[in-house]
Short mmCIF file of C-alpha atoms in Angstrom, two decimals:
data_model
loop_
_atom_site.label_atom_id
_atom_site.label_comp_id
_atom_site.label_asym_id
_atom_site.label_seq_id
_atom_site.Cartn_x
_atom_site.Cartn_y
_atom_site.Cartn_z
CA ASN A 1 -7.48 49.56 -85.86
CA VAL A 2 -8.21 48.98 -82.16
CA LEU A 3 -5.07 48.00 -80.30
CA GLY A 4 -6.84 47.21 -77.05
CA ILE A 5 -10.05 47.52 -75.13
CA ALA A 6 -10.72 46.60 -71.52
CA VAL A 7 -13.45 47.07 -68.95
CA CYS A 8 -12.68 47.23 -65.23
CA LYS A 9 -13.49 43.89 -63.62
CA MET A 10 -16.28 45.29 -61.41
CA TYR A 11 -18.09 46.68 -64.49
CA ARG A 12 -17.94 43.55 -66.65
CA ARG A 13 -21.04 41.60 -67.69
CA ILE A 14 -23.39 44.59 -67.38
CA GLY A 15 -23.16 45.82 -71.00
CA VAL A 16 -20.34 48.36 -70.78
CA GLY A 17 -18.15 46.56 -73.33
CA ARG A 18 -21.05 46.07 -75.71
CA VAL A 19 -21.88 49.80 -75.54
CA LEU A 20 -18.22 50.68 -76.17
CA LEU A 21 -18.09 48.45 -79.25
CA LYS A 22 -21.45 49.67 -80.57
CA THR A 23 -20.26 53.26 -80.17
CA LEU A 24 -17.03 52.36 -81.97
CA VAL A 25 -18.93 50.79 -84.88
CA ASN A 26 -21.22 53.83 -85.20
CA TRP A 27 -18.23 56.19 -85.07
CA ALA A 28 -16.45 54.19 -87.79
CA LEU A 29 -19.53 54.04 -90.02
CA GLU A 30 -20.02 57.80 -89.76
CA ARG A 31 -16.49 58.23 -91.08
CA GLY A 32 -16.91 55.82 -93.99
CA ALA A 33 -14.94 52.90 -92.58
CA VAL A 34 -15.66 49.50 -94.11
CA ALA A 35 -14.06 47.36 -91.39
CA ILE A 36 -12.70 47.46 -87.85
CA ARG A 37 -9.62 45.47 -86.86
CA LEU A 38 -9.37 44.65 -83.17
CA ASN A 39 -6.23 43.16 -81.61
CA SER A 40 -6.39 41.08 -78.43
CA GLY A 41 -3.77 39.21 -76.45
CA ALA A 42 -3.61 35.45 -77.05
CA GLU A 43 -4.34 34.66 -73.39
CA ARG A 44 -7.62 36.66 -73.29
CA SER A 45 -9.93 33.79 -74.30
CA GLU A 46 -12.99 35.24 -72.52
CA ALA A 47 -12.53 38.52 -74.36
CA HIS A 48 -12.27 36.61 -77.65
CA LYS A 49 -15.62 34.92 -77.01
CA PHE A 50 -17.13 38.33 -76.24
CA TYR A 51 -15.78 39.87 -79.46
CA GLU A 52 -17.20 37.00 -81.49
CA LYS A 53 -20.62 37.45 -79.81
CA CYS A 54 -20.43 41.11 -80.86
CA GLY A 55 -19.91 40.16 -84.51
CA PHE A 56 -16.14 40.15 -84.87
CA ILE A 57 -14.66 37.22 -86.81
CA PHE A 58 -11.35 35.60 -85.85
CA LYS A 59 -8.91 36.35 -88.67
CA LYS A 60 -5.42 35.19 -87.68
CA SER A 61 -2.93 34.56 -84.92
CA GLN A 62 0.31 36.47 -84.81
CA TYR A 63 3.26 37.12 -82.60
CA SER A 64 4.54 40.48 -81.44
CA PHE A 65 8.25 40.89 -80.81
CA ILE A 66 10.18 43.53 -78.90
CA MET A 67 13.81 44.02 -78.07
CA ASN A 68 14.63 46.16 -75.07
CA ILE A 69 17.95 47.90 -75.62
#
């Protein structure tokens, strides 16, 4: 379960994110995982396109709630 992934703006579009995800997939496979769940903020549409290009499939939308007390 990946709660977030980000690449510094000056290092985007040169393959860093793709290497990170490929490394993640290999790490998960070595440990017997059968799936990887990746969460991404609703406003990150460019990231969503990237994840889909890397083989992730959009599953569902959801809301996250917090109450500061």
